[in-house]
């Protein structure tokens, strides 16, 4: 991981199954700007641990940028145009992030992806995300682009029903997963993040997921 931080060795693309591909190291172009971008975004819309509809506090801290932001509270999961914490619209999606998401989708064979939502997940060591489907979006023909940054993680990749077998995929700093088509509604999650200290982002894992919501 450390070796590839600012390196430019191309990593092979790894197809997980039809519609889901890992673009190894594809987000490396963000390295010079990502720290500053995250800091500015979190100033405007702070990371916060949201509540599940069942009333449990999530271990992952979240914020958003773009026209629509994903939120969870006792009323359920949904997208909102404003940050409930501040009452302001979510910060604009920075061009370097939007461009990376578009290019990643194109690289994976999904042309014309134009994201209006970027969910930003922050995992401190120990934080996890239990198996779930992403189904709060209107149009499942649009892919999701997911960018892993900072500490590495084990991505749990299941099937279309919760009981299906789960594969474990290691994701490192700057790996991008694009998934859509027949994989769009697969169950997935993140194992508890291990302790560590990343050269660029410190003691945390950041995940950006880009979607087309409206
Ligand atoms: C994460 N990712 O990597 C959590 N969802 O931190 C997701 O939940 C996810 O990576 C939809 C599509 C891609 C993802
Ligand atoms: Fe998800």
Coordinates of C-alpha atoms and ligand atoms in Angstrom, one line a residue:
X1 CA 0.0 0.0 0.0
X2 CA 2.7 2.5 1.1
X3 CA 4.7 1.7 -2.1
X4 CA 1.9 2.8 -4.4
X5 CA 1.0 6.0 -2.6
X6 CA 2.5 8.3 -5.2
X7 CA 3.6 5.7 -7.6
X8 CA 2.2 5.2 -11.1
X9 CA 2.4 1.5 -11.6
X10 CA -0.9 0.6 -13.3
X11 CA -2.8 -2.1 -11.5
X12 CA -4.9 -4.6 -13.4
X13 CA -8.7 -4.2 -13.3
X14 CA -10.3 -7.0 -11.4
X15 CA -13.8 -8.1 -12.4
X16 CA -15.7 -9.3 -9.3
X17 CA -18.7 -10.5 -11.3
X18 CA -20.9 -9.2 -14.1
X19 CA -21.3 -5.4 -13.6
X20 CA -18.8 -5.1 -10.8
X21 CA -15.1 -4.2 -11.3
X22 CA -12.2 -3.0 -9.1
X23 CA -10.0 -0.4 -10.8
X24 CA -6.8 -0.8 -8.8
X25 CA -5.2 2.5 -7.8
X26 CA -7.5 4.5 -10.2
X27 CA -8.0 7.4 -7.7
X28 CA -4.3 8.0 -7.2
X29 CA -4.7 11.4 -9.1
X30 CA -6.5 12.7 -6.0
X31 CA -3.5 12.3 -3.7
X32 CA -2.3 15.9 -4.0
X33 CA -5.7 17.4 -3.3
X34 CA -7.8 14.9 -1.2
X35 CA -6.6 16.1 2.3
X36 CA -7.6 19.7 1.6
X37 CA -10.8 18.8 -0.1
X38 CA -12.0 16.6 2.8
X39 CA -11.0 19.3 5.3
X40 CA -13.0 22.0 3.5
X41 CA -16.0 19.8 3.0
X42 CA -16.1 18.8 6.7
X43 CA -15.9 22.4 7.7
X44 CA -19.1 23.1 5.8
X45 CA -20.9 19.8 6.5
X46 CA -19.3 18.1 9.5
X47 CA -19.0 14.3 9.8
X48 CA -21.6 12.9 12.1
X49 CA -22.7 9.5 13.2
X50 CA -26.3 9.1 12.0
X51 CA -29.0 7.0 13.7
X52 CA -30.5 4.0 12.0
X53 CA -34.3 3.7 11.7
X54 CA -34.1 1.2 14.6
X55 CA -32.4 3.8 16.8
X56 CA -28.8 2.6 16.8
X57 CA -25.9 5.0 16.2
X58 CA -23.9 4.0 13.2
X59 CA -20.1 3.4 13.8
X60 CA -19.3 5.1 10.5
X61 CA -19.4 8.9 10.5
X62 CA -20.9 10.4 7.3
X63 CA -21.3 13.6 5.4
X64 CA -22.2 14.4 1.8
X65 CA -21.5 16.7 -1.1
X66 CA -23.5 17.3 -4.3
X67 CA -27.2 18.2 -4.9
X68 CA -28.5 15.2 -2.9
X69 CA -27.2 13.8 0.4
X70 CA -28.0 10.4 1.9
X71 CA -29.3 10.6 5.5
X72 CA -30.6 8.2 8.1
X73 CA -32.6 8.9 11.2
X74 CA -35.6 7.4 13.1
X75 CA -37.8 8.3 10.1
X76 CA -35.7 6.1 7.7
X77 CA -33.1 6.3 4.9
X78 CA -33.5 8.9 2.2
X79 CA -31.8 11.6 0.2
X80 CA -32.1 15.3 1.2
X81 CA -31.1 18.4 -0.6
X82 CA -30.1 20.1 2.7
X83 CA -27.9 19.1 5.5
X84 CA -30.3 18.4 8.5
X85 CA -27.4 19.4 10.9
X86 CA -26.9 22.9 9.4
X87 CA -30.1 23.6 7.4
X88 CA -27.8 24.6 4.5
X89 CA -27.6 22.8 1.1
X90 CA -24.8 20.2 1.0
X91 CA -21.5 21.6 -0.3
X92 CA -21.0 21.4 -4.0
X93 CA -19.3 18.4 -5.4
X94 CA -15.7 19.4 -6.1
X95 CA -14.8 19.1 -9.8
X96 CA -11.9 16.7 -9.2
X97 CA -14.2 14.3 -7.4
X98 CA -17.0 14.5 -10.0
X99 CA -14.5 14.1 -12.9
X100 CA -12.9 11.0 -11.2
X101 CA -16.3 9.4 -10.8
X102 CA -17.2 10.0 -14.4
X103 CA -13.9 8.7 -15.7
X104 CA -14.2 5.6 -13.5
X105 CA -17.6 4.8 -14.8
X106 CA -16.5 5.2 -18.4
X107 CA -13.4 3.0 -17.7
X108 CA -15.8 0.3 -16.4
X109 CA -18.0 0.5 -19.4
X110 CA -20.8 2.8 -18.1
X111 CA -21.0 5.8 -20.3
X112 CA -22.8 9.0 -19.4
X113 CA -22.6 8.7 -15.6
X114 CA -23.3 12.1 -14.1
X115 CA -23.4 11.8 -10.3
X116 CA -25.5 14.3 -8.2
X117 CA -24.7 12.7 -4.9
X118 CA -21.4 11.8 -3.1
X119 CA -21.7 10.1 0.3
X120 CA -18.5 10.4 2.3
X121 CA -18.0 7.7 4.9
X122 CA -15.3 8.0 7.6
X123 CA -14.2 4.9 9.4
X124 CA -12.0 5.2 12.5
X125 CA -10.4 1.8 13.5
X126 CA -13.1 -0.5 14.7
X127 CA -15.9 1.0 12.6
X128 CA -17.8 -1.2 10.3
X129 CA -20.7 -1.3 7.9
X130 CA -23.1 -4.2 8.1
X131 CA -24.4 -6.0 5.0
X132 CA -26.9 -3.9 3.1
X133 CA -28.3 -3.1 -0.3
X134 CA -28.2 0.3 -1.9
X135 CA -31.8 0.8 -3.0
X136 CA -32.7 4.3 -2.0
X137 CA -32.0 5.6 -5.6
X138 CA -34.7 6.0 -8.2
X139 CA -32.9 4.5 -11.2
X140 CA -31.0 1.2 -10.7
X141 CA -29.7 1.4 -14.3
X142 CA -27.1 3.9 -13.1
X143 CA -24.0 2.4 -11.6
X144 CA -22.4 3.4 -8.2
X145 CA -18.7 4.5 -8.1
X146 CA -17.0 3.8 -4.8
X147 CA -13.6 5.2 -4.0
X148 CA -11.5 3.8 -1.1
X149 CA -9.0 6.1 0.6
X150 CA -6.7 5.9 3.6
X151 CA -6.6 2.7 5.7
X152 CA -7.3 -0.5 3.9
X153 CA -10.5 -2.5 4.4
X154 CA -12.1 -5.8 3.7
X155 CA -15.1 -5.4 1.5
X156 CA -17.8 -8.0 2.0
X157 CA -19.4 -8.8 -1.3
X158 CA -22.6 -10.9 -1.3
X159 CA -25.4 -11.9 -3.6
X160 CA -28.9 -10.7 -4.2
X161 CA -30.3 -12.2 -1.0
X162 CA -28.9 -11.6 2.4
X163 CA -28.2 -15.3 3.0
X164 CA -26.0 -15.7 -0.1
X165 CA -22.3 -16.5 0.4
X166 CA -20.1 -13.5 0.9
X167 CA -16.7 -12.9 -0.7
X168 CA -14.0 -10.9 1.0
X169 CA -12.2 -8.4 -1.2
X170 CA -9.2 -6.3 0.1
X171 CA -9.5 -2.6 -0.8
X172 CA -6.5 -0.3 -0.5
X173 CA -6.0 3.4 -0.7
X174 CA -7.1 4.7 -4.2
X175 CA -8.9 1.6 -5.3
X176 CA -12.1 2.3 -7.1
X177 CA -15.1 -0.1 -7.3
X178 CA -17.7 0.5 -10.0
X179 CA -20.8 -1.6 -9.9
X180 CA -24.0 -1.6 -11.7
X181 CA -26.1 -3.7 -14.1
X182 CA -26.8 -7.2 -12.6
X183 CA -24.7 -6.4 -9.5
X184 CA -26.4 -3.2 -8.6
X185 CA -28.5 -4.7 -5.8
X186 CA -26.0 -7.1 -4.3
X187 CA -25.6 -7.1 -0.5
X188 CA -22.3 -5.7 0.6
X189 CA -20.6 -4.3 3.7
X190 CA -17.2 -3.5 5.3
X191 CA -15.5 -5.5 8.1
X192 CA -14.3 -3.6 11.2
X193 CA -11.4 -1.4 10.0
X194 CA -8.0 -2.4 11.5
X195 CA -5.8 0.0 13.5
X196 CA -3.3 1.9 11.4
X197 CA -1.9 5.2 10.3
X198 CA -2.1 6.2 6.7
X199 CA 0.6 8.5 5.3
X200 CA -1.9 10.8 3.7
X201 CA -5.1 10.5 5.7
X202 CA -4.0 9.4 9.1
X203 CA -5.9 7.0 11.4
X204 CA -9.0 6.5 9.3
X205 CA -10.5 5.1 6.2
X206 CA -12.6 7.3 3.9
X207 CA -15.0 6.0 1.3
X208 CA -16.7 8.1 -1.3
X209 CA -19.7 6.7 -3.1
X210 CA -21.0 8.5 -6.1
X211 CA -24.6 8.0 -7.3
X212 CA -27.2 9.5 -9.6
X213 CA -30.2 10.1 -7.4
X214 CA -32.6 12.4 -9.2
Ligands
LIG1 C1 -17.6 1.5 1.9 N1 -19.4 1.1 0.5 O1 -16.9 1.0 1.1 C2 -19.1 1.3 1.8 N2 -22.3 0.9 -1.6 O2 -17.2 2.1 2.9 C3 -20.7 0.9 0.2 O3 -21.6 0.7 1.0 C4 -21.0 0.8 -1.2 O4 -18.7 0.6 -1.9 C5 -22.6 0.8 -2.9 C6 -21.7 0.7 -3.8 C7 -20.4 0.6 -3.5 C8 -20.0 0.6 -2.2
LIG2 FE1 -23.6 0.5 0.0

